[in-house]
Amino acid sequence: MTNPMRSDARRNYDQLLDAAREIFAAQGTDASLREVARHAGVGIGTLYRHFPTREALLEALLGENFEALRADAVQRLAAPDPGAELTAWLRAFGTASAQYAGLPASVMEALHDPQSPLHASCKGLRVAADDLLQRAQEAGRVRADLTAGELMAAANAMAWVARQTPGTTDRYLTLLLEGVLTGATARR
């Protein structure tokens, strides 16, 4: 059982997360952690006490969103049209991946680094994507030779490209989906 945080520690923690959201939104996930601490009004030591690594900070910032995406994928498994469900989930994943500049690279790195604090969340997303993909493949809605790793890498790549040209996320995801779906269009 963990001890609850003191009120000042909780306040610092929350201020650091708020600052990280703002700084990462403006500068990307590679932004200076010193800048995050300064923006939160705390020292860098306080940041590192709460978040020993950049990945730990990202996990705290994104973990709930990633869990919601994973749970959404699980719910979609029971729906009658697996191709449409995979498409809808990938759009949500692509939008989430484009939230911060640098996030797609962080996700892909975490998938390959079991020591990363982000690894479990990213792996959960990959397993969820694999389950949705397999169901869509079994229904003949998605190319049979596609793997979940390839699909996530392609979706992350589309999110990265979309960050370079704001307002294009939906267009790039549509292009990706039209390349993997069989006999149907990826348009909404």
PDB file of C-alpha atoms in Angstrom:
ATOM      1  CA  MET A   1       0.000   0.000   0.000  1.00  0.00           C
ATOM      2  CA  THR A   2       1.403   3.377  -0.956  1.00  0.00           C
ATOM      3  CA  ASN A   3       1.244   6.393   1.267  1.00  0.00           C
ATOM      4  CA  PRO A   4      -0.934   9.229   0.019  1.00  0.00           C
ATOM      5  CA  MET A   5       0.950  12.322  -1.122  1.00  0.00           C
ATOM      6  CA  ARG A   6       1.184  15.287   1.167  1.00  0.00           C
ATOM      7  CA  SER A   7      -0.944  18.180  -0.049  1.00  0.00           C
ATOM      8  CA  ASP A   8       2.074  20.231  -1.172  1.00  0.00           C
ATOM      9  CA  ALA A   9       3.532  17.246  -3.025  1.00  0.00           C
ATOM     10  CA  ARG A  10       0.165  16.614  -4.719  1.00  0.00           C
ATOM     11  CA  ARG A  11      -0.031  20.291  -5.693  1.00  0.00           C
ATOM     12  CA  ASN A  12       3.492  20.129  -7.189  1.00  0.00           C
ATOM     13  CA  TYR A  13       2.630  16.918  -9.039  1.00  0.00           C
ATOM     14  CA  ASP A  14      -0.518  18.453 -10.512  1.00  0.00           C
ATOM     15  CA  GLN A  15       1.303  21.679 -11.427  1.00  0.00           C
ATOM     16  CA  LEU A  16       4.004  19.662 -13.184  1.00  0.00           C
ATOM     17  CA  LEU A  17       1.415  17.754 -15.229  1.00  0.00           C
ATOM     18  CA  ASP A  18      -0.379  20.983 -16.163  1.00  0.00           C
ATOM     19  CA  ALA A  19       2.935  22.585 -17.131  1.00  0.00           C
ATOM     20  CA  ALA A  20       3.968  19.527 -19.152  1.00  0.00           C
ATOM     21  CA  ARG A  21       0.668  19.611 -21.060  1.00  0.00           C
ATOM     22  CA  GLU A  22       1.232  23.259 -21.978  1.00  0.00           C
ATOM     23  CA  ILE A  23       4.948  22.993 -22.768  1.00  0.00           C
ATOM     24  CA  PHE A  24       4.588  19.739 -24.736  1.00  0.00           C
ATOM     25  CA  ALA A  25       1.658  21.204 -26.682  1.00  0.00           C
ATOM     26  CA  ALA A  26       3.778  24.215 -27.627  1.00  0.00           C
ATOM     27  CA  GLN A  27       7.197  22.591 -28.043  1.00  0.00           C
ATOM     28  CA  GLY A  28       6.663  18.833 -28.341  1.00  0.00           C
ATOM     29  CA  THR A  29       7.605  15.934 -26.097  1.00  0.00           C
ATOM     30  CA  ASP A  30      11.318  16.672 -26.457  1.00  0.00           C
ATOM     31  CA  ALA A  31      10.894  20.056 -24.749  1.00  0.00           C
ATOM     32  CA  SER A  32      13.230  20.956 -21.920  1.00  0.00           C
ATOM     33  CA  LEU A  33      12.242  19.392 -18.614  1.00  0.00           C
ATOM     34  CA  ARG A  34      13.817  22.412 -16.931  1.00  0.00           C
ATOM     35  CA  GLU A  35      11.293  24.542 -18.805  1.00  0.00           C
ATOM     36  CA  VAL A  36       8.472  22.284 -17.566  1.00  0.00           C
ATOM     37  CA  ALA A  37       9.691  22.647 -13.959  1.00  0.00           C
ATOM     38  CA  ARG A  38      10.120  26.422 -14.326  1.00  0.00           C
ATOM     39  CA  HIS A  39       6.630  26.742 -15.852  1.00  0.00           C
ATOM     40  CA  ALA A  40       5.227  24.748 -12.907  1.00  0.00           C
ATOM     41  CA  GLY A  41       7.009  27.026 -10.452  1.00  0.00           C
ATOM     42  CA  VAL A  42       9.149  24.252  -8.966  1.00  0.00           C
ATOM     43  CA  GLY A  43      12.789  23.224  -9.164  1.00  0.00           C
ATOM     44  CA  ILE A  44      14.121  20.523 -11.461  1.00  0.00           C
ATOM     45  CA  GLY A  45      14.759  18.295  -8.436  1.00  0.00           C
ATOM     46  CA  THR A  46      11.038  18.356  -7.637  1.00  0.00           C
ATOM     47  CA  LEU A  47      10.252  17.328 -11.189  1.00  0.00           C
ATOM     48  CA  TYR A  48      12.700  14.400 -10.987  1.00  0.00           C
ATOM     49  CA  ARG A  49      11.363  13.312  -7.582  1.00  0.00           C
ATOM     50  CA  HIS A  50       7.944  12.890  -9.140  1.00  0.00           C
ATOM     51  CA  PHE A  51       9.068  11.818 -12.616  1.00  0.00           C
ATOM     52  CA  PRO A  52      12.541  10.253 -12.704  1.00  0.00           C
ATOM     53  CA  THR A  53      12.522  10.147 -16.527  1.00  0.00           C
ATOM     54  CA  ARG A  54      10.820  11.911 -19.429  1.00  0.00           C
ATOM     55  CA  GLU A  55       8.957   8.654 -20.116  1.00  0.00           C
ATOM     56  CA  ALA A  56       7.625   8.604 -16.539  1.00  0.00           C
ATOM     57  CA  LEU A  57       6.260  12.113 -17.066  1.00  0.00           C
ATOM     58  CA  LEU A  58       4.710  11.071 -20.385  1.00  0.00           C
ATOM     59  CA  GLU A  59       3.179   7.992 -18.760  1.00  0.00           C
ATOM     60  CA  ALA A  60       1.585  10.136 -16.038  1.00  0.00           C
ATOM     61  CA  LEU A  61       0.374  12.588 -18.663  1.00  0.00           C
ATOM     62  CA  LEU A  62      -0.911  10.052 -21.195  1.00  0.00           C
ATOM     63  CA  GLY A  63      -1.591   6.873 -19.242  1.00  0.00           C
ATOM     64  CA  GLU A  64      -5.302   7.547 -18.709  1.00  0.00           C
ATOM     65  CA  ASN A  65      -5.803   8.441 -22.385  1.00  0.00           C
ATOM     66  CA  PHE A  66      -3.968   5.315 -23.508  1.00  0.00           C
ATOM     67  CA  GLU A  67      -6.020   3.182 -21.125  1.00  0.00           C
ATOM     68  CA  ALA A  68      -9.225   4.740 -22.476  1.00  0.00           C
ATOM     69  CA  LEU A  69      -8.102   3.924 -26.041  1.00  0.00           C
ATOM     70  CA  ARG A  70      -7.300   0.350 -25.003  1.00  0.00           C
ATOM     71  CA  ALA A  71     -10.687  -0.062 -23.300  1.00  0.00           C
ATOM     72  CA  ASP A  72     -12.415   1.424 -26.348  1.00  0.00           C
ATOM     73  CA  ALA A  73     -10.737  -1.187 -28.548  1.00  0.00           C
ATOM     74  CA  VAL A  74     -11.921  -3.984 -26.263  1.00  0.00           C
ATOM     75  CA  GLN A  75     -15.505  -2.685 -26.454  1.00  0.00           C
ATOM     76  CA  ARG A  76     -15.318  -2.488 -30.241  1.00  0.00           C
ATOM     77  CA  LEU A  77     -14.500  -6.194 -30.500  1.00  0.00           C
ATOM     78  CA  ALA A  78     -18.169  -7.112 -30.046  1.00  0.00           C
ATOM     79  CA  ALA A  79     -19.507  -4.765 -32.737  1.00  0.00           C
ATOM     80  CA  PRO A  80     -20.905  -6.273 -35.945  1.00  0.00           C
ATOM     81  CA  ASP A  81     -18.600  -4.543 -38.481  1.00  0.00           C
ATOM     82  CA  PRO A  82     -14.962  -5.191 -37.525  1.00  0.00           C
ATOM     83  CA  GLY A  83     -13.581  -3.118 -40.424  1.00  0.00           C
ATOM     84  CA  ALA A  84     -15.574  -0.052 -39.393  1.00  0.00           C
ATOM     85  CA  GLU A  85     -14.585  -0.542 -35.756  1.00  0.00           C
ATOM     86  CA  LEU A  86     -10.902  -0.840 -36.600  1.00  0.00           C
ATOM     87  CA  THR A  87     -11.199   2.284 -38.748  1.00  0.00           C
ATOM     88  CA  ALA A  88     -12.918   4.280 -35.990  1.00  0.00           C
ATOM     89  CA  TRP A  89     -10.391   3.134 -33.397  1.00  0.00           C
ATOM     90  CA  LEU A  90      -7.428   3.978 -35.632  1.00  0.00           C
ATOM     91  CA  ARG A  91      -8.826   7.468 -36.161  1.00  0.00           C
ATOM     92  CA  ALA A  92      -9.021   7.949 -32.379  1.00  0.00           C
ATOM     93  CA  PHE A  93      -5.501   6.523 -31.983  1.00  0.00           C
ATOM     94  CA  GLY A  94      -4.144   8.764 -34.762  1.00  0.00           C
ATOM     95  CA  THR A  95      -5.733  11.846 -33.236  1.00  0.00           C
ATOM     96  CA  ALA A  96      -4.277  10.983 -29.816  1.00  0.00           C
ATOM     97  CA  SER A  97      -0.845  10.315 -31.346  1.00  0.00           C
ATOM     98  CA  ALA A  98      -0.859  13.716 -33.049  1.00  0.00           C
ATOM     99  CA  GLN A  99      -1.592  15.499 -29.757  1.00  0.00           C
ATOM    100  CA  TYR A 100       2.044  16.458 -29.141  1.00  0.00           C
ATOM    101  CA  ALA A 101       4.928  16.833 -31.550  1.00  0.00           C
ATOM    102  CA  GLY A 102       7.327  13.968 -30.915  1.00  0.00           C
ATOM    103  CA  LEU A 103       4.715  11.701 -29.338  1.00  0.00           C
ATOM    104  CA  PRO A 104       4.604   9.145 -32.174  1.00  0.00           C
ATOM    105  CA  ALA A 105       8.359   8.605 -31.813  1.00  0.00           C
ATOM    106  CA  SER A 106       8.028   8.284 -28.029  1.00  0.00           C
ATOM    107  CA  VAL A 107       5.307   5.653 -28.443  1.00  0.00           C
ATOM    108  CA  MET A 108       7.325   3.628 -30.941  1.00  0.00           C
ATOM    109  CA  GLU A 109      10.447   3.794 -28.745  1.00  0.00           C
ATOM    110  CA  ALA A 110       8.478   2.719 -25.676  1.00  0.00           C
ATOM    111  CA  LEU A 111       7.031  -0.270 -27.528  1.00  0.00           C
ATOM    112  CA  HIS A 112      10.573  -1.559 -28.046  1.00  0.00           C
ATOM    113  CA  ASP A 113      11.908  -0.691 -24.578  1.00  0.00           C
ATOM    114  CA  PRO A 114      10.461  -2.865 -21.793  1.00  0.00           C
ATOM    115  CA  GLN A 115      12.265  -0.666 -19.232  1.00  0.00           C
ATOM    116  CA  SER A 116      10.372   2.462 -20.310  1.00  0.00           C
ATOM    117  CA  PRO A 117       7.592   3.578 -17.952  1.00  0.00           C
ATOM    118  CA  LEU A 118       5.478   4.075 -21.103  1.00  0.00           C
ATOM    119  CA  HIS A 119       6.016   0.485 -22.278  1.00  0.00           C
ATOM    120  CA  ALA A 120       3.035  -1.115 -20.520  1.00  0.00           C
ATOM    121  CA  SER A 121       0.583   1.500 -21.805  1.00  0.00           C
ATOM    122  CA  CYS A 122       1.956   1.305 -25.336  1.00  0.00           C
ATOM    123  CA  LYS A 123       1.987  -2.486 -25.270  1.00  0.00           C
ATOM    124  CA  GLY A 124      -1.636  -2.450 -24.099  1.00  0.00           C
ATOM    125  CA  LEU A 125      -2.513  -0.335 -27.127  1.00  0.00           C
ATOM    126  CA  ARG A 126      -0.634  -2.705 -29.420  1.00  0.00           C
ATOM    127  CA  VAL A 127      -2.443  -5.760 -28.012  1.00  0.00           C
ATOM    128  CA  ALA A 128      -5.775  -3.963 -28.426  1.00  0.00           C
ATOM    129  CA  ALA A 129      -4.887  -3.031 -32.007  1.00  0.00           C
ATOM    130  CA  ASP A 130      -3.864  -6.631 -32.685  1.00  0.00           C
ATOM    131  CA  ASP A 131      -7.207  -7.951 -31.401  1.00  0.00           C
ATOM    132  CA  LEU A 132      -9.168  -5.483 -33.552  1.00  0.00           C
ATOM    133  CA  LEU A 133      -6.964  -6.183 -36.552  1.00  0.00           C
ATOM    134  CA  GLN A 134      -7.311  -9.968 -36.248  1.00  0.00           C
ATOM    135  CA  ARG A 135     -11.090  -9.690 -36.035  1.00  0.00           C
ATOM    136  CA  ALA A 136     -11.189  -7.445 -39.123  1.00  0.00           C
ATOM    137  CA  GLN A 137      -8.844  -9.824 -40.959  1.00  0.00           C
ATOM    138  CA  GLU A 138     -11.011 -12.840 -40.063  1.00  0.00           C
ATOM    139  CA  ALA A 139     -14.004 -10.969 -41.500  1.00  0.00           C
ATOM    140  CA  GLY A 140     -12.042 -10.317 -44.705  1.00  0.00           C
ATOM    141  CA  ARG A 141     -12.168  -6.528 -44.192  1.00  0.00           C
ATOM    142  CA  VAL A 142      -8.422  -5.921 -43.849  1.00  0.00           C
ATOM    143  CA  ARG A 143      -5.440  -7.256 -45.768  1.00  0.00           C
ATOM    144  CA  ALA A 144      -4.334 -10.570 -44.320  1.00  0.00           C
ATOM    145  CA  ASP A 145      -0.604  -9.802 -44.439  1.00  0.00           C
ATOM    146  CA  LEU A 146      -0.769  -6.762 -42.131  1.00  0.00           C
ATOM    147  CA  THR A 147       0.559  -7.018 -38.568  1.00  0.00           C
ATOM    148  CA  ALA A 148      -0.472  -4.905 -35.593  1.00  0.00           C
ATOM    149  CA  GLY A 149       3.072  -3.582 -35.323  1.00  0.00           C
ATOM    150  CA  GLU A 150       2.984  -2.423 -38.938  1.00  0.00           C
ATOM    151  CA  LEU A 151      -0.441  -0.886 -38.475  1.00  0.00           C
ATOM    152  CA  MET A 152       0.601   1.024 -35.350  1.00  0.00           C
ATOM    153  CA  ALA A 153       3.828   2.165 -36.991  1.00  0.00           C
ATOM    154  CA  ALA A 154       1.894   3.384 -40.043  1.00  0.00           C
ATOM    155  CA  ALA A 155      -0.726   5.150 -37.884  1.00  0.00           C
ATOM    156  CA  ASN A 156       2.055   6.790 -35.862  1.00  0.00           C
ATOM    157  CA  ALA A 157       3.773   7.848 -39.073  1.00  0.00           C
ATOM    158  CA  MET A 158       0.537   9.386 -40.317  1.00  0.00           C
ATOM    159  CA  ALA A 159       0.152  11.215 -36.989  1.00  0.00           C
ATOM    160  CA  TRP A 160       3.694  12.553 -37.325  1.00  0.00           C
ATOM    161  CA  VAL A 161       3.050  13.757 -40.874  1.00  0.00           C
ATOM    162  CA  ALA A 162      -0.230  15.336 -39.791  1.00  0.00           C
ATOM    163  CA  ARG A 163       1.614  17.292 -37.072  1.00  0.00           C
ATOM    164  CA  GLN A 164       3.787  18.805 -39.781  1.00  0.00           C
ATOM    165  CA  THR A 165       0.726  20.030 -41.663  1.00  0.00           C
ATOM    166  CA  PRO A 166      -2.019  20.949 -39.159  1.00  0.00           C
ATOM    167  CA  GLY A 167      -5.557  19.999 -40.102  1.00  0.00           C
ATOM    168  CA  THR A 168      -4.545  16.983 -42.190  1.00  0.00           C
ATOM    169  CA  THR A 169      -4.849  14.153 -39.634  1.00  0.00           C
ATOM    170  CA  ASP A 170      -8.137  12.871 -41.037  1.00  0.00           C
ATOM    171  CA  ARG A 171      -6.891  12.994 -44.631  1.00  0.00           C
ATOM    172  CA  TYR A 172      -3.709  11.053 -43.891  1.00  0.00           C
ATOM    173  CA  LEU A 173      -5.523   8.469 -41.807  1.00  0.00           C
ATOM    174  CA  THR A 174      -8.033   8.009 -44.636  1.00  0.00           C
ATOM    175  CA  LEU A 175      -5.182   7.372 -47.069  1.00  0.00           C
ATOM    176  CA  LEU A 176      -3.655   4.842 -44.687  1.00  0.00           C
ATOM    177  CA  LEU A 177      -6.949   3.059 -44.078  1.00  0.00           C
ATOM    178  CA  GLU A 178      -7.830   2.884 -47.744  1.00  0.00           C
ATOM    179  CA  GLY A 179      -4.527   1.098 -48.210  1.00  0.00           C
ATOM    180  CA  VAL A 180      -5.256  -1.604 -45.640  1.00  0.00           C
ATOM    181  CA  LEU A 181      -9.006  -2.166 -45.927  1.00  0.00           C
ATOM    182  CA  THR A 182     -10.364  -4.602 -48.494  1.00  0.00           C
ATOM    183  CA  GLY A 183     -13.512  -4.011 -50.515  1.00  0.00           C
ATOM    184  CA  ALA A 184     -14.564  -0.868 -48.620  1.00  0.00           C
ATOM    185  CA  THR A 185     -13.612   2.732 -48.314  1.00  0.00           C
ATOM    186  CA  ALA A 186     -12.225   4.221 -45.119  1.00  0.00           C
ATOM    187  CA  ARG A 187     -14.292   7.377 -45.435  1.00  0.00           C
ATOM    188  CA  ARG A 188     -16.721   8.168 -42.636  1.00  0.00           C
TER     189      ARG A 188
END
